[in-house]
Amino acid sequence: MSRLTMVPLGKEAMSRRRRSALLKVAILVLLIITIALFFWFLKGKVTSLIVKAVVETEPASMGQIADTRHLPGWIIRDETIVYTPITGRLESLIGDGERVRLGAPVARVKTVNPSGEVMGTVQDFMAPRSGLVVYNTDGLEDIMTPRVLEEIDVEQLSNLTVRKEIIEVEQLVYQGQALFKVINNLDKAHFLAHYNIQDLGRALVPGARLTLALSPEGPTMSARVINVRGGEDAWVVLQISNPPTEVIKERQMTLLVVDRTYRGFILPEKAIVQKEGQDGLLLSIRKKAQWRPVEVLAIVGDQVVVEGIREGDLVVLNPQFVVEGQEIK
């Protein structure tokens, strides 16, 4: 019976085997490193693309914003309603909100028979004054005058209600019904408001001057106190010198009393990035996020007023998605 005999490998053969094993390990390590580098590079590219897509920037521009207090109330305008003496179908000759001259044709009513068919009689209605044409009424035209605090008691003031009636073009209008009104938009308007001294931060007295606004960003309007009725809880009539069209056309609205105005670069408060206790912003400089210190002049709502940057600098608005030095758009 034969036996198998193990013959020891020679030194050269063993050396070849070791070199082959080491080569395989080296190739495997190199492959792992290559794959890791590829994924690291890919991750960087993907992250960069995501950052570029998500990060929002905005050119810095000077502006102004104000600390304000709300003052709800009613606009008092010099206005004239035109009524129809006949029943018929309404046709507008001037659009809602357009300005007309005294005597200009505004609307036309065509008489109709009992079945609603248009007949031959037509009557044109002219502007009784110059101003803005408005095709609605609210039931307060005869009540809302600059002397309202002298003519109406407090209980009536508390129960003021807008009953808006929109006059549709081509609708059937009846004898005695309002067709349109013309509002004097060149003269001063008045504003009736109910306020509490504690909420407003001051007591209003006749002759006092205020600055009003439609929003913290403006525009602003000059106003003067004409009449006050009450004590801690009071009614006031203000005279507005330069009311914009938005104010003229509305009856009930909330104006803002301006306490203080700030001028600077206005940005979202979330754009501020603190670094070592210093307020700053991330700017896009050569397509990279770079931090710059700024001075915060004021915080109004969710906005800040800052100085320390230049007009046109690209400010990162959502810095939570980027780190300093990162490539951005």
Tab-separated table of N, CA and C in Angstrom, residues 116-197:
chain	number	residue	atom	x	y	z
A	116	GLY	N	-88.725	91.820	-18.384
A	116	GLY	CA	-87.288	92.019	-18.259
A	116	GLY	C	-86.584	92.364	-19.545
A	117	GLU	N	-87.328	92.520	-20.647
A	117	GLU	CA	-86.710	92.858	-21.928
A	117	GLU	C	-86.448	94.362	-21.995
A	118	VAL	N	-85.288	94.715	-22.570
A	118	VAL	CA	-84.905	96.124	-22.669
A	118	VAL	C	-85.828	96.846	-23.636
A	119	MET	N	-86.300	98.033	-23.185
A	119	MET	CA	-87.154	98.867	-24.036
A	119	MET	C	-86.314	100.010	-24.602
A	120	GLY	N	-86.936	100.954	-25.205
A	120	GLY	CA	-86.203	101.996	-25.918
A	120	GLY	C	-85.679	103.126	-25.064
A	121	THR	N	-86.235	103.363	-23.863
A	121	THR	CA	-85.834	104.521	-23.066
A	121	THR	C	-84.476	104.285	-22.409
A	122	VAL	N	-83.585	105.272	-22.566
A	122	VAL	CA	-82.238	105.189	-21.991
A	122	VAL	C	-81.956	106.483	-21.241
A	123	GLN	N	-81.382	106.368	-20.048
A	123	GLN	CA	-81.013	107.567	-19.287
A	123	GLN	C	-79.567	107.443	-18.830
A	124	ASP	N	-78.777	108.467	-19.144
A	124	ASP	CA	-77.382	108.510	-18.713
A	124	ASP	C	-77.276	109.258	-17.389
A	125	PHE	N	-76.306	108.839	-16.563
A	125	PHE	CA	-76.092	109.466	-15.261
A	125	PHE	C	-74.666	110.020	-15.216
A	126	MET	N	-74.572	111.307	-14.897
A	126	MET	CA	-73.296	112.017	-14.918
A	126	MET	C	-72.676	112.083	-13.519
A	127	ALA	N	-71.374	112.313	-13.500
A	127	ALA	CA	-70.668	112.458	-12.225
A	127	ALA	C	-71.060	113.778	-11.576
A	128	PRO	N	-71.570	113.745	-10.331
A	128	PRO	CA	-71.959	114.984	-9.658
A	128	PRO	C	-70.765	115.786	-9.151
A	129	ARG	N	-69.579	115.190	-9.271
A	129	ARG	CA	-68.347	115.837	-8.812
A	129	ARG	C	-67.163	115.092	-9.415
A	130	SER	N	-65.985	115.622	-9.281
A	130	SER	CA	-64.774	114.906	-9.692
A	130	SER	C	-64.383	113.927	-8.588
A	131	GLY	N	-63.821	112.791	-8.980
A	131	GLY	CA	-63.381	111.830	-7.971
A	131	GLY	C	-63.341	110.411	-8.500
A	132	LEU	N	-63.298	109.443	-7.569
A	132	LEU	CA	-63.244	108.026	-7.911
A	132	LEU	C	-64.648	107.439	-7.953
A	133	VAL	N	-64.934	106.673	-9.000
A	133	VAL	CA	-66.229	106.001	-9.119
A	133	VAL	C	-66.152	104.657	-8.401
A	134	VAL	N	-67.145	104.381	-7.552
A	134	VAL	CA	-67.202	103.114	-6.822
A	134	VAL	C	-68.610	102.545	-6.951
A	135	TYR	N	-68.702	101.284	-7.393
A	135	TYR	CA	-70.004	100.647	-7.584
A	135	TYR	C	-70.386	99.800	-6.365
A	136	ASN	N	-70.422	100.437	-5.201
A	136	ASN	CA	-70.957	99.775	-4.010
A	136	ASN	C	-71.308	100.823	-2.968
A	137	THR	N	-72.201	100.464	-2.085
A	137	THR	CA	-72.550	101.313	-0.947
A	137	THR	C	-72.422	100.471	0.316
A	138	ASP	N	-72.358	101.141	1.486
A	138	ASP	CA	-72.190	100.389	2.735
A	138	ASP	C	-73.145	100.815	3.846
A	139	GLY	N	-74.056	101.739	3.542
A	139	GLY	CA	-75.031	102.157	4.536
A	139	GLY	C	-74.530	103.173	5.537
A	140	LEU	N	-73.262	103.579	5.425
A	140	LEU	CA	-72.698	104.536	6.382
A	140	LEU	C	-72.390	105.890	5.740
A	141	GLU	N	-72.779	106.058	4.494
A	141	GLU	CA	-72.433	107.287	3.777
A	141	GLU	C	-72.978	108.540	4.461
A	142	ASP	N	-74.195	108.460	5.006
A	142	ASP	CA	-74.800	109.641	5.636
A	142	ASP	C	-74.371	109.814	7.088
A	143	ILE	N	-73.821	108.744	7.682
A	143	ILE	CA	-73.422	108.796	9.094
A	143	ILE	C	-71.983	109.258	9.240
A	144	MET	N	-71.124	108.773	8.354
A	144	MET	CA	-69.694	109.032	8.471
A	144	MET	C	-69.339	110.420	7.941
A	145	THR	N	-69.305	111.381	8.857
A	145	THR	CA	-68.876	112.743	8.539
A	145	THR	C	-67.828	113.151	9.571
A	146	PRO	N	-67.045	114.191	9.296
A	146	PRO	CA	-66.045	114.631	10.286
A	146	PRO	C	-66.656	115.022	11.634
A	147	ARG	N	-67.982	115.285	11.676
A	147	ARG	CA	-68.646	115.677	12.924
A	147	ARG	C	-69.338	114.483	13.595
A	148	VAL	N	-68.935	113.263	13.229
A	148	VAL	CA	-69.618	112.069	13.717
A	148	VAL	C	-69.613	111.973	15.244
A	149	LEU	N	-68.541	112.410	15.914
A	149	LEU	CA	-68.478	112.316	17.372
A	149	LEU	C	-69.429	113.290	18.052
A	150	GLU	N	-69.831	114.326	17.343
A	150	GLU	CA	-70.757	115.302	17.908
A	150	GLU	C	-72.208	114.929	17.606
A	151	GLU	N	-72.411	114.096	16.597
A	151	GLU	CA	-73.769	113.807	16.140
A	151	GLU	C	-74.291	112.445	16.575
A	152	ILE	N	-73.403	111.532	17.002
A	152	ILE	CA	-73.811	110.167	17.347
A	152	ILE	C	-73.329	109.839	18.755
A	153	ASP	N	-74.177	109.150	19.541
A	153	ASP	CA	-73.765	108.790	20.900
A	153	ASP	C	-72.867	107.552	20.871
A	154	VAL	N	-72.252	107.267	22.021
A	154	VAL	CA	-71.266	106.189	22.118
A	154	VAL	C	-71.876	104.833	21.794
A	155	GLU	N	-73.115	104.605	22.223
A	155	GLU	CA	-73.760	103.319	21.956
A	155	GLU	C	-73.920	103.089	20.457
A	156	GLN	N	-74.312	104.136	19.736
A	156	GLN	CA	-74.443	104.013	18.286
A	156	GLN	C	-73.085	103.775	17.626
A	157	LEU	N	-72.064	104.458	18.143
A	157	LEU	CA	-70.720	104.266	17.598
A	157	LEU	C	-70.271	102.814	17.773
A	158	SER	N	-70.586	102.233	18.930
A	158	SER	CA	-70.173	100.855	19.212
A	158	SER	C	-70.887	99.850	18.325
A	159	ASN	N	-72.040	100.246	17.779
A	159	ASN	CA	-72.834	99.326	16.959
A	159	ASN	C	-72.734	99.621	15.464
A	160	LEU	N	-71.747	100.403	15.076
A	160	LEU	CA	-71.578	100.698	13.653
A	160	LEU	C	-71.343	99.406	12.876
A	161	THR	N	-72.062	99.245	11.788
A	161	THR	CA	-71.945	98.029	10.977
A	161	THR	C	-71.915	98.396	9.501
A	162	VAL	N	-70.988	97.791	8.787
A	162	VAL	CA	-70.918	97.985	7.338
A	162	VAL	C	-71.890	97.020	6.668
A	163	ARG	N	-72.819	97.560	5.893
A	163	ARG	CA	-73.756	96.729	5.120
A	163	ARG	C	-73.458	96.962	3.638
A	164	LYS	N	-72.440	96.273	3.176
A	164	LYS	CA	-71.958	96.512	1.816
A	164	LYS	C	-72.901	95.923	0.779
A	165	GLU	N	-73.239	96.735	-0.199
A	165	GLU	CA	-74.080	96.296	-1.314
A	165	GLU	C	-73.336	96.584	-2.615
A	166	ILE	N	-72.957	95.529	-3.307
A	166	ILE	CA	-72.232	95.679	-4.571
A	166	ILE	C	-73.239	95.813	-5.704
A	167	ILE	N	-73.038	96.814	-6.529
A	167	ILE	CA	-73.937	97.070	-7.654
A	167	ILE	C	-73.313	96.447	-8.897
A	168	GLU	N	-73.900	95.358	-9.356
A	168	GLU	CA	-73.350	94.619	-10.489
A	168	GLU	C	-73.776	95.254	-11.813
A	169	VAL	N	-72.830	95.267	-12.750
A	169	VAL	CA	-73.130	95.757	-14.097
A	169	VAL	C	-74.102	94.793	-14.775
A	170	GLU	N	-75.021	95.339	-15.552
A	170	GLU	CA	-76.043	94.584	-16.273
A	170	GLU	C	-77.120	94.002	-15.355
A	171	GLN	N	-77.070	94.350	-14.064
A	171	GLN	CA	-78.133	93.872	-13.184
A	171	GLN	C	-79.350	94.785	-13.310
A	172	LEU	N	-80.483	94.289	-12.859
A	172	LEU	CA	-81.716	95.071	-12.872
A	172	LEU	C	-81.715	95.989	-11.657
A	173	VAL	N	-81.863	97.285	-11.877
A	173	VAL	CA	-81.921	98.249	-10.780
A	173	VAL	C	-83.323	98.851	-10.739
A	174	TYR	N	-83.742	99.198	-9.527
A	174	TYR	CA	-85.111	99.676	-9.342
A	174	TYR	C	-85.123	101.155	-8.958
A	175	GLN	N	-86.229	101.786	-9.230
A	175	GLN	CA	-86.397	103.210	-8.942
A	175	GLN	C	-86.012	103.502	-7.487
A	176	GLY	N	-85.143	104.498	-7.306
A	176	GLY	CA	-84.697	104.881	-5.971
A	176	GLY	C	-83.469	104.130	-5.483
A	177	GLN	N	-82.974	103.171	-6.262
A	177	GLN	CA	-81.807	102.385	-5.850
A	177	GLN	C	-80.512	103.124	-6.192
A	178	ALA	N	-79.477	102.918	-5.363
A	178	ALA	CA	-78.170	103.526	-5.627
A	178	ALA	C	-77.519	102.869	-6.838
A	179	LEU	N	-76.918	103.695	-7.701
A	179	LEU	CA	-76.205	103.188	-8.879
A	179	LEU	C	-74.698	103.154	-8.641
A	180	PHE	N	-74.179	104.227	-8.097
A	180	PHE	CA	-72.747	104.345	-7.837
A	180	PHE	C	-72.539	105.533	-6.910
A	181	LYS	N	-71.308	105.670	-6.440
A	181	LYS	CA	-70.964	106.878	-5.692
A	181	LYS	C	-69.624	107.394	-6.189
A	182	VAL	N	-69.416	108.681	-6.006
A	182	VAL	CA	-68.166	109.319	-6.411
A	182	VAL	C	-67.491	109.852	-5.148
A	183	ILE	N	-66.240	109.435	-4.940
A	183	ILE	CA	-65.482	109.806	-3.741
A	183	ILE	C	-64.426	110.839	-4.112
A	184	ASN	N	-64.391	111.924	-3.367
A	184	ASN	CA	-63.377	112.958	-3.574
A	184	ASN	C	-62.026	112.421	-3.104
A	185	ASN	N	-61.134	112.136	-4.047
A	185	ASN	CA	-59.836	111.554	-3.686
A	185	ASN	C	-58.717	112.585	-3.627
A	186	LEU	N	-59.050	113.851	-3.820
A	186	LEU	CA	-58.023	114.894	-3.790
A	186	LEU	C	-58.006	115.642	-2.466
A	187	ASP	N	-59.103	115.585	-1.739
A	187	ASP	CA	-59.184	116.286	-0.465
A	187	ASP	C	-58.717	115.375	0.663
A	188	LYS	N	-58.602	115.926	1.850
A	188	LYS	CA	-58.203	115.148	3.016
A	188	LYS	C	-59.324	114.199	3.420
A	189	ALA	N	-58.933	113.021	3.909
A	189	ALA	CA	-59.906	112.068	4.439
A	189	ALA	C	-59.857	112.128	5.961
A	190	HIS	N	-60.839	111.496	6.605
A	190	HIS	CA	-60.861	111.423	8.061
A	190	HIS	C	-60.945	109.959	8.483
A	191	PHE	N	-60.581	109.706	9.728
A	191	PHE	CA	-60.542	108.335	10.237
A	191	PHE	C	-61.135	108.324	11.638
A	192	LEU	N	-62.180	107.520	11.826
A	192	LEU	CA	-62.818	107.354	13.135
A	192	LEU	C	-62.285	106.079	13.766
A	193	ALA	N	-61.736	106.183	14.978
A	193	ALA	CA	-61.140	105.012	15.623
A	193	ALA	C	-61.513	104.954	17.094
A	194	HIS	N	-61.572	103.734	17.611
A	194	HIS	CA	-61.815	103.481	19.024
A	194	HIS	C	-60.533	102.900	19.597
A	195	TYR	N	-60.008	103.487	20.679
A	195	TYR	CA	-58.724	103.020	21.196
A	195	TYR	C	-58.696	103.082	22.715
A	196	ASN	N	-57.736	102.351	23.275
A	196	ASN	CA	-57.470	102.379	24.705
A	196	ASN	C	-56.092	102.997	24.903
A	197	ILE	N	-55.993	103.923	25.849
A	197	ILE	CA	-54.729	104.642	26.050
A	197	ILE	C	-53.581	103.685	26.331
